[in-house]
Amino acid sequence: MRGTTHDAALLERAQEFLRTHHVATLATCAAQGPWAAAVFYASAGFELIFVSSPRSRHARDLAGDARVAATVHDNCTDWREIKGIQLEGTARMLEGAQQEHARQIYRARFPAITAIGRANAAIVAAFARVRWYSLVPSRLYLLDNERGFGQRECIELEPHMPDGGHTQGG
């Protein structure tokens, strides 16, 4: 972590939030402008593994510019209950051993979705067409309005740190 010290409890709270949620809003940008899309993810440390159609706008955007921002948050009706993660980093398509490692992470998190024998035909067909991606944050904020309005705690991460969540393909 870039010259900053982080309390172990803060790191664990942020990772626990990512582990207990599964939808991130991914923001990309390209010549046609900014775009946001919901992606279903599995986390490994701070890394988010997700799948997308190579024809989706966000996948096309990522092919030209890997820089992204994302949010993960609860749905609530009172601003005092807002909790979440805001992050910035890079996302890239995975291949080879890194893709297989990402599949293992995703299977462990979502066994009913990824188990060929148990998944419905539409899911199996969809997974045959997707590409696997890794989002590695360089900075994230843990937001918790229960601790005070706009209460954010910053975590600076170095790219490719195992505890920062870079897929370590085998």
Short mmCIF file of C-alpha atoms in Angstrom, two decimals:
data_model
loop_
_atom_site.label_atom_id
_atom_site.label_comp_id
_atom_site.label_asym_id
_atom_site.label_seq_id
_atom_site.Cartn_x
_atom_site.Cartn_y
_atom_site.Cartn_z
CA MET A 1 0.00 0.00 0.00
CA ARG A 2 1.46 3.25 -1.22
CA GLY A 3 3.21 4.83 1.74
CA THR A 4 0.06 4.81 3.85
CA THR A 5 -0.83 2.73 6.83
CA HIS A 6 -4.17 1.07 7.05
CA ASP A 7 -5.83 -0.30 10.07
CA ALA A 8 -6.40 -4.06 9.69
CA ALA A 9 -10.01 -3.60 10.82
CA LEU A 10 -10.64 -1.08 8.00
CA LEU A 11 -9.20 -3.46 5.39
CA GLU A 12 -11.30 -6.33 6.75
CA ARG A 13 -14.50 -4.22 6.79
CA ALA A 14 -13.95 -3.24 3.16
CA GLN A 15 -13.19 -6.80 2.05
CA GLU A 16 -16.17 -8.15 4.01
CA PHE A 17 -18.45 -5.63 2.29
CA LEU A 18 -17.19 -6.80 -1.12
CA ARG A 19 -17.55 -10.49 -0.10
CA THR A 20 -21.15 -10.06 1.04
CA HIS A 21 -22.35 -8.23 -2.08
CA HIS A 22 -22.38 -9.32 -5.69
CA VAL A 23 -23.42 -6.44 -7.98
CA ALA A 24 -21.15 -3.52 -8.86
CA THR A 25 -21.96 -0.54 -11.03
CA LEU A 26 -19.01 -0.31 -13.41
CA ALA A 27 -18.26 3.05 -15.04
CA THR A 28 -16.21 3.23 -18.24
CA CYS A 29 -15.44 5.99 -20.71
CA ALA A 30 -14.72 6.11 -24.44
CA ALA A 31 -15.11 8.48 -27.37
CA GLN A 32 -18.92 8.31 -27.21
CA GLY A 33 -18.83 9.37 -23.55
CA PRO A 34 -19.17 7.83 -20.09
CA TRP A 35 -21.16 4.66 -19.46
CA ALA A 36 -22.28 2.69 -16.40
CA ALA A 37 -23.35 -0.94 -16.26
CA ALA A 38 -24.25 -3.34 -13.50
CA VAL A 39 -21.98 -6.40 -13.36
CA PHE A 40 -22.34 -9.52 -11.22
CA TYR A 41 -18.98 -10.10 -9.50
CA ALA A 42 -17.04 -12.37 -7.17
CA SER A 43 -14.28 -10.85 -5.06
CA ALA A 44 -10.81 -12.11 -4.22
CA GLY A 45 -9.33 -9.66 -1.76
CA PHE A 46 -10.09 -6.31 -3.38
CA GLU A 47 -10.12 -7.69 -6.93
CA LEU A 48 -13.53 -8.06 -8.59
CA ILE A 49 -14.00 -10.86 -11.13
CA PHE A 50 -16.89 -10.39 -13.56
CA VAL A 51 -18.11 -11.66 -16.90
CA SER A 52 -19.45 -9.67 -19.84
CA SER A 53 -20.39 -10.08 -23.43
CA PRO A 54 -17.59 -8.84 -25.68
CA ARG A 55 -20.32 -6.92 -27.58
CA SER A 56 -21.46 -4.94 -24.51
CA ARG A 57 -20.67 -1.26 -24.50
CA HIS A 58 -18.56 -1.48 -21.34
CA ALA A 59 -16.48 -4.36 -22.76
CA ARG A 60 -15.87 -2.37 -25.93
CA ASP A 61 -14.93 0.65 -23.81
CA LEU A 62 -12.48 -1.46 -21.78
CA ALA A 63 -10.76 -2.63 -24.96
CA GLY A 64 -9.77 0.99 -25.58
CA ASP A 65 -9.28 2.32 -22.04
CA ALA A 66 -8.83 0.08 -19.00
CA ARG A 67 -9.47 2.86 -16.46
CA VAL A 68 -12.70 2.37 -14.53
CA ALA A 69 -14.64 3.48 -11.49
CA ALA A 70 -17.21 1.36 -9.68
CA THR A 71 -19.59 1.37 -6.75
CA VAL A 72 -20.99 -1.43 -4.63
CA HIS A 73 -23.75 -0.46 -2.25
CA ASP A 74 -26.85 -1.47 -0.39
CA ASN A 75 -30.28 -0.40 -1.57
CA CYS A 76 -31.83 1.80 1.11
CA THR A 77 -34.52 4.43 1.52
CA ASP A 78 -32.84 6.61 4.16
CA TRP A 79 -29.59 8.45 3.36
CA ARG A 80 -28.36 7.74 6.90
CA GLU A 81 -28.27 4.03 6.02
CA ILE A 82 -26.05 4.41 2.93
CA LYS A 83 -23.06 2.07 3.04
CA GLY A 84 -20.84 1.09 0.19
CA ILE A 85 -17.59 1.03 -1.69
CA GLN A 86 -16.49 3.62 -4.24
CA LEU A 87 -13.38 2.67 -6.20
CA GLU A 88 -11.13 3.50 -9.10
CA GLY A 89 -8.70 1.22 -10.87
CA THR A 90 -8.27 -0.77 -14.05
CA ALA A 91 -10.16 -3.66 -15.61
CA ARG A 92 -8.90 -6.08 -18.21
CA MET A 93 -9.99 -9.18 -20.04
CA LEU A 94 -8.38 -12.37 -18.74
CA GLU A 95 -6.95 -15.24 -20.76
CA GLY A 96 -5.20 -18.53 -20.14
CA ALA A 97 -4.25 -19.44 -16.57
CA GLN A 98 -5.55 -16.12 -15.21
CA GLN A 99 -8.95 -16.77 -16.77
CA GLU A 100 -9.06 -20.27 -15.30
CA HIS A 101 -8.14 -18.90 -11.88
CA ALA A 102 -10.93 -16.31 -12.22
CA ARG A 103 -13.39 -19.08 -13.14
CA GLN A 104 -12.44 -20.92 -9.94
CA ILE A 105 -13.10 -17.81 -7.84
CA TYR A 106 -16.45 -17.27 -9.57
CA ARG A 107 -17.46 -20.95 -9.23
CA ALA A 108 -16.67 -20.89 -5.52
CA ARG A 109 -18.87 -17.81 -5.04
CA PHE A 110 -21.73 -18.86 -7.34
CA PRO A 111 -21.80 -22.68 -7.57
CA ALA A 112 -25.46 -22.80 -8.70
CA ILE A 113 -24.79 -20.43 -11.61
CA THR A 114 -21.59 -21.98 -12.88
CA ALA A 115 -22.26 -25.70 -12.33
CA ILE A 116 -22.97 -27.00 -15.83
CA GLY A 117 -25.05 -29.92 -14.55
CA ARG A 118 -27.27 -27.71 -12.39
CA ALA A 119 -27.47 -24.48 -14.39
CA ASN A 120 -30.31 -24.00 -16.85
CA ALA A 121 -29.60 -24.12 -20.59
CA ALA A 122 -29.81 -20.34 -21.03
CA ILE A 123 -27.13 -19.77 -18.37
CA VAL A 124 -24.86 -22.43 -19.87
CA ALA A 125 -25.24 -20.87 -23.33
CA ALA A 126 -24.60 -17.36 -21.97
CA PHE A 127 -21.44 -18.44 -20.13
CA ALA A 128 -20.12 -20.00 -23.34
CA ARG A 129 -20.20 -16.53 -24.98
CA VAL A 130 -18.84 -14.30 -22.21
CA ARG A 131 -15.35 -13.03 -21.56
CA TRP A 132 -13.80 -12.96 -18.10
CA TYR A 133 -12.57 -9.70 -16.58
CA SER A 134 -10.60 -8.57 -13.56
CA LEU A 135 -11.07 -5.18 -11.92
CA VAL A 136 -8.11 -4.24 -9.73
CA PRO A 137 -8.66 -1.09 -7.65
CA SER A 138 -5.86 1.40 -7.03
CA ARG A 139 -7.93 3.37 -4.53
CA LEU A 140 -11.19 2.71 -2.78
CA TYR A 141 -13.38 4.40 -0.25
CA LEU A 142 -15.51 2.65 2.33
CA LEU A 143 -18.62 4.79 2.80
CA ASP A 144 -20.77 4.48 5.93
CA ASN A 145 -23.31 7.21 6.65
CA GLU A 146 -24.20 5.52 9.96
CA ARG A 147 -20.82 6.86 11.14
CA GLY A 148 -21.74 10.36 9.91
CA PHE A 149 -22.99 12.00 6.73
CA GLY A 150 -20.51 11.42 3.91
CA GLN A 151 -18.19 9.39 6.16
CA ARG A 152 -15.58 7.84 3.85
CA GLU A 153 -12.37 6.04 4.69
CA CYS A 154 -9.75 5.84 1.92
CA ILE A 155 -7.68 2.77 1.17
CA GLU A 156 -4.78 3.25 -1.26
CA LEU A 157 -3.74 0.03 -2.99
CA GLU A 158 -0.73 -0.74 -5.12
CA PRO A 159 -1.55 -2.47 -8.40
CA HIS A 160 -0.80 -6.19 -8.49
CA MET A 161 -0.57 -6.68 -4.73
CA PRO A 162 -1.96 -10.07 -3.67
CA ASP A 163 -3.84 -8.44 -0.77
CA GLY A 164 -4.90 -5.70 -3.19
CA GLY A 165 -6.40 -8.50 -5.19
CA HIS A 166 -4.55 -9.23 -8.39
CA THR A 167 -5.45 -12.58 -9.95
CA GLN A 168 -2.51 -14.90 -9.45
CA GLY A 169 -3.11 -17.30 -12.31
CA GLY A 170 -1.49 -20.66 -11.92
#
